[in-house]
XYZ file of C-alpha atoms in Angstrom:
279
model
C 15.598 20.802 6.852
C 17.630 18.879 4.352
C 17.868 20.399 0.894
C 15.585 19.116 -1.855
C 16.730 16.197 -3.960
C 14.541 15.113 -6.843
C 16.656 12.049 -7.548
C 16.218 8.559 -6.115
C 19.324 7.538 -4.201
C 18.735 3.878 -5.019
C 17.885 4.375 -8.690
C 14.513 3.688 -10.275
C 15.040 0.223 -11.766
C 13.360 -1.664 -8.940
C 10.214 0.456 -8.920
C 10.029 0.562 -12.730
C 10.185 -3.222 -12.963
C 7.804 -3.796 -10.047
C 5.192 -1.520 -11.581
C 5.617 -3.150 -14.993
C 5.043 -6.543 -13.365
C 1.939 -5.125 -11.706
C 0.656 -3.871 -15.053
C 1.242 -7.285 -16.623
C -0.697 -8.864 -13.761
C -3.681 -6.636 -14.497
C -3.483 -7.349 -18.224
C -3.266 -11.094 -17.607
C -6.285 -10.989 -15.291
C -8.301 -9.066 -17.870
C -7.272 -11.453 -20.637
C -8.278 -14.419 -18.458
C -11.708 -12.841 -18.008
C -12.112 -12.291 -21.766
C -10.980 -15.846 -22.469
C -13.457 -17.319 -19.978
C -16.354 -15.302 -21.379
C -15.472 -16.194 -24.962
C -15.442 -19.883 -24.054
C -18.781 -19.612 -22.258
C -20.264 -17.925 -25.317
C -18.860 -20.584 -27.652
C -16.702 -18.044 -29.500
C -13.931 -20.371 -30.614
C -11.635 -18.029 -32.526
C -11.644 -15.170 -29.984
C -11.079 -17.706 -27.218
C -8.079 -19.124 -29.057
C -6.607 -15.638 -29.518
C -7.146 -14.718 -25.863
C -5.540 -17.967 -24.756
C -2.443 -17.279 -26.844
C -2.187 -13.760 -25.397
C -2.656 -15.094 -21.886
C 0.137 -17.631 -22.297
C 2.418 -14.881 -23.593
C 1.683 -12.612 -20.618
C 2.152 -15.417 -18.103
C 5.481 -16.393 -19.633
C 6.644 -12.775 -19.504
C 5.599 -12.585 -15.850
C 7.459 -15.778 -14.968
C 10.598 -14.449 -16.625
C 10.306 -11.081 -14.878
C 9.623 -12.678 -11.492
C 12.743 -14.834 -11.684
C 14.972 -12.060 -13.039
C 13.689 -9.514 -10.519
C 14.459 -11.683 -7.510
C 17.812 -12.774 -8.886
C 18.819 -9.167 -9.473
C 17.397 -7.363 -6.455
C 16.893 -9.776 -3.553
C 19.805 -10.054 -1.137
C 19.487 -13.489 0.468
C 22.069 -12.763 3.158
C 20.245 -9.623 4.295
C 16.734 -10.904 3.648
C 15.531 -7.816 1.801
C 15.571 -6.079 -1.585
C 18.502 -3.903 -2.605
C 19.044 -2.295 -6.000
C 22.809 -2.462 -5.625
C 22.964 1.182 -6.669
C 23.627 4.104 -4.399
C 24.203 7.816 -4.475
C 24.449 9.832 -1.288
C 21.351 11.983 -1.058
C 21.011 14.055 2.098
C 21.188 11.679 5.076
C 19.324 8.737 3.594
C 20.398 5.244 4.525
C 21.257 2.560 2.019
C 18.225 0.555 3.130
C 15.272 1.766 1.131
C 11.736 1.316 2.382
C 10.319 1.735 -1.121
C 12.283 -1.241 -2.459
C 10.488 -3.492 0.029
C 7.097 -1.840 -0.444
C 7.054 -2.079 -4.236
C 8.159 -5.713 -4.133
C 5.389 -6.600 -1.672
C 2.641 -4.545 -3.280
C 3.095 -5.924 -6.790
C 3.409 -9.571 -5.772
C 7.089 -10.122 -6.423
C 8.154 -11.567 -3.070
C 8.280 -15.392 -2.807
C 6.295 -16.721 0.139
C 9.404 -17.877 1.965
C 10.864 -14.354 1.874
C 7.789 -12.314 2.809
C 8.378 -12.297 6.560
C 12.015 -11.250 6.341
C 11.136 -8.436 3.934
C 8.306 -7.208 6.172
C 10.521 -7.473 9.257
C 13.276 -5.449 7.608
C 10.776 -2.754 6.649
C 9.310 -2.559 10.142
C 12.748 -2.461 11.768
C 13.919 0.359 9.515
C 10.859 2.421 10.428
C 11.539 1.821 14.121
C 15.237 2.662 13.677
C 14.193 5.953 12.092
C 12.081 6.785 15.134
C 8.835 5.750 13.448
C 9.284 7.900 10.345
C 8.721 7.152 6.719
C 11.633 7.463 4.306
C 9.804 7.282 0.998
C 9.122 9.244 -2.158
C 6.163 9.321 -4.523
C 6.024 5.568 -5.176
C 6.696 4.281 -1.675
C 4.511 6.767 0.190
C 1.370 5.587 -1.604
C 2.141 1.974 -0.703
C 3.463 2.444 2.834
C 0.363 2.574 5.031
C -1.644 -0.080 3.114
C 1.265 -2.548 3.081
C 2.004 -2.089 6.782
C -1.680 -2.653 7.496
C -1.873 -5.692 5.224
C 1.061 -7.387 6.936
C -0.042 -6.797 10.510
C 1.764 -3.550 11.310
C -1.195 -1.174 11.462
C 0.329 0.169 14.680
C 3.352 1.397 12.714
C 1.082 2.813 10.009
C -0.832 4.812 12.606
C 2.339 6.145 14.247
C 3.678 7.264 10.870
C 0.353 8.870 9.934
C 0.297 10.864 13.190
C 3.951 11.901 13.328
C 4.622 15.601 13.771
C 8.386 15.725 13.256
C 10.273 15.739 9.962
C 9.594 13.982 7.665
C 5.836 13.587 8.066
C 2.439 14.976 7.190
C 2.204 16.357 10.720
C 5.458 18.224 10.163
C 3.809 20.072 7.298
C 0.961 21.024 9.606
C 3.424 22.272 12.206
C 4.760 24.594 9.507
C 1.249 25.918 8.833
C 0.802 24.013 5.580
C -2.713 24.110 4.138
C -2.007 21.750 1.235
C 0.269 18.858 0.318
C 3.806 19.798 -0.677
C 6.014 18.325 -3.367
C 8.652 17.266 -0.834
C 8.802 16.816 2.924
C 11.247 19.713 3.333
C 10.275 23.356 3.876
C 12.603 24.118 0.975
C 10.271 22.266 -1.401
C 9.682 23.812 -4.805
C 5.902 23.445 -4.831
C 3.413 23.839 -2.005
C 0.513 22.380 -3.988
C 1.196 18.746 -4.926
C -1.290 15.958 -4.234
C 1.111 13.061 -4.770
C 1.680 12.610 -1.013
C -2.038 12.920 -0.275
C -2.483 9.149 -0.401
C -2.574 8.909 3.393
C -6.226 9.942 3.277
C -7.058 6.765 1.322
C -5.825 4.672 4.260
C -8.235 6.479 6.568
C -11.018 4.815 4.564
C -9.458 1.431 3.754
C -7.481 1.013 6.969
C -9.034 2.900 9.870
C -12.614 2.574 8.619
C -11.773 -0.790 7.030
C -13.600 -0.395 3.694
C -11.843 -2.943 1.481
C -12.241 -5.466 -1.349
C -14.822 -3.377 -3.201
C -16.272 -5.266 -6.185
C -18.916 -4.470 -8.791
C -19.554 -0.861 -7.839
C -19.941 -1.739 -4.146
C -22.067 -4.783 -4.908
C -19.808 -6.569 -2.443
C -17.222 -5.202 -0.052
C -15.510 -5.918 3.261
C -15.331 -3.982 6.512
C -12.171 -4.834 8.462
C -11.074 -1.793 10.477
C -7.701 -1.269 12.102
C -8.145 -0.554 15.811
C -4.813 0.893 16.726
C -2.838 3.579 18.463
C -4.686 5.976 20.740
C -7.566 6.296 18.300
C -10.849 5.730 20.129
C -13.395 6.219 17.352
C -13.898 6.459 13.586
C -16.958 7.910 11.879
C -16.800 7.332 8.143
C -19.378 7.503 5.367
C -19.195 7.658 1.589
C -21.802 8.025 -1.123
C -21.695 5.040 -3.476
C -23.690 4.419 -6.651
C -25.981 2.259 -4.478
C -26.423 4.722 -1.638
C -24.714 5.697 1.593
C -22.111 3.359 3.061
C -20.904 3.983 6.586
C -18.422 2.349 8.922
C -18.396 3.719 12.461
C -16.689 2.234 15.485
C -15.932 3.410 18.990
C -13.683 2.047 21.720
C -15.582 1.830 24.989
C -14.179 2.415 28.477
C -14.363 -1.309 29.282
C -12.194 -2.222 26.287
C -15.052 -3.421 24.098
C -15.857 -1.923 20.726
C -19.190 -0.750 19.370
C -19.566 -0.919 15.571
C -22.348 0.584 13.477
C -22.491 -0.169 9.765
C -24.758 1.087 6.992
C -24.941 -1.195 3.975
C -26.360 0.290 0.755
C -29.442 -1.348 -0.708
C -28.498 -4.300 -2.908
C -24.979 -4.533 -1.491
C -23.459 -7.383 0.497
C -20.940 -6.573 3.228
C -18.636 -9.012 5.003
C -17.708 -7.474 8.351
C -14.872 -8.634 10.587
C -15.709 -7.760 14.157
C -12.963 -7.102 16.741
C -13.093 -10.128 19.010
C -9.391 -10.672 19.773
C -6.990 -8.316 21.499
C -5.669 -5.825 18.981
C -2.770 -3.394 19.051
C -5.001 -0.623 20.330
C -6.057 -2.688 23.329
C -9.607 -3.461 22.185
C -11.291 -6.822 22.686
C-alpha cells in the first residue's frame, strides 16, 4: 500500500467554498419558507425582516457562484481545478472530489455540467474503475454518479475488491470501516467512509426525495451491473416501507413495493433498456 497522507493534495479551498455555498442555499431556502409563511399570516414586520435577510443571502450566493467559477473552473479542460498541487503518493492532478463537490452543491453552470461529468467518469475509467477520493468526495461519489446517469460506474466502484476500495478492506479481513484506504491506516474504526451504505437505499433500492417524514417519496431504483435483485425495507414513522425488485430470466423486472399508510409514493418502473440489461 501507499503510506498514509492526511493532507489534501489539491488543497481544501474548493471543498470549503462549495460546502459554504451549500449551507447558504439551505439558509436561503429556510428563509424563503419563513418569509412565505409570515406573508400568509399577515405578519408584516417579520415578513419584511425575512425578505431583507433573503436578499442578503441571495446576493452572497450570486457573488460566491461567480467567484467560484472564475477561480476554479478551467474552461480549456472543461473541469474544476484548484490550481494548487502537492505530490501525495501517486495521486494525479485531476481530482474527483473537485468535480463532485461542484456538482453536488449546485455550482456548475448548465453549459458546463456535461463536460464536468464526462471528466469525472473518464478519470474513474482511467483509474481502472476506482475511486480517488477522501472524506468529502467519497460521500458524494456514488449519489452524483447515479444522478448523472453513471450508475454503472457507481456499482463497479462499490463492488471493487482491489485497492483503493471497500472490497479491498474486506479482502484484508476488515470488520469495520477504516480511516484511510491503506492497510497502514491509523484507525480501524472510522465511519466516515461508510456512506456507501446510504447509496444502497437511495440508489439500488431507489428510495429518494423523501418529504414530510415519508409523507411523500420516490422509488427510482438503479438496475445495473450484475445485480439481479434488491430486497430493502425500512421502518418509517408511518410504518414499513419496502422496495424490492428482481431481474427475471427473460430480461423483465418484477417490482414489489410497500407504501406506509398515509404516504404517497411515485414509482418509476423500468420500461426502457438500462445498463444492467433489464427492460
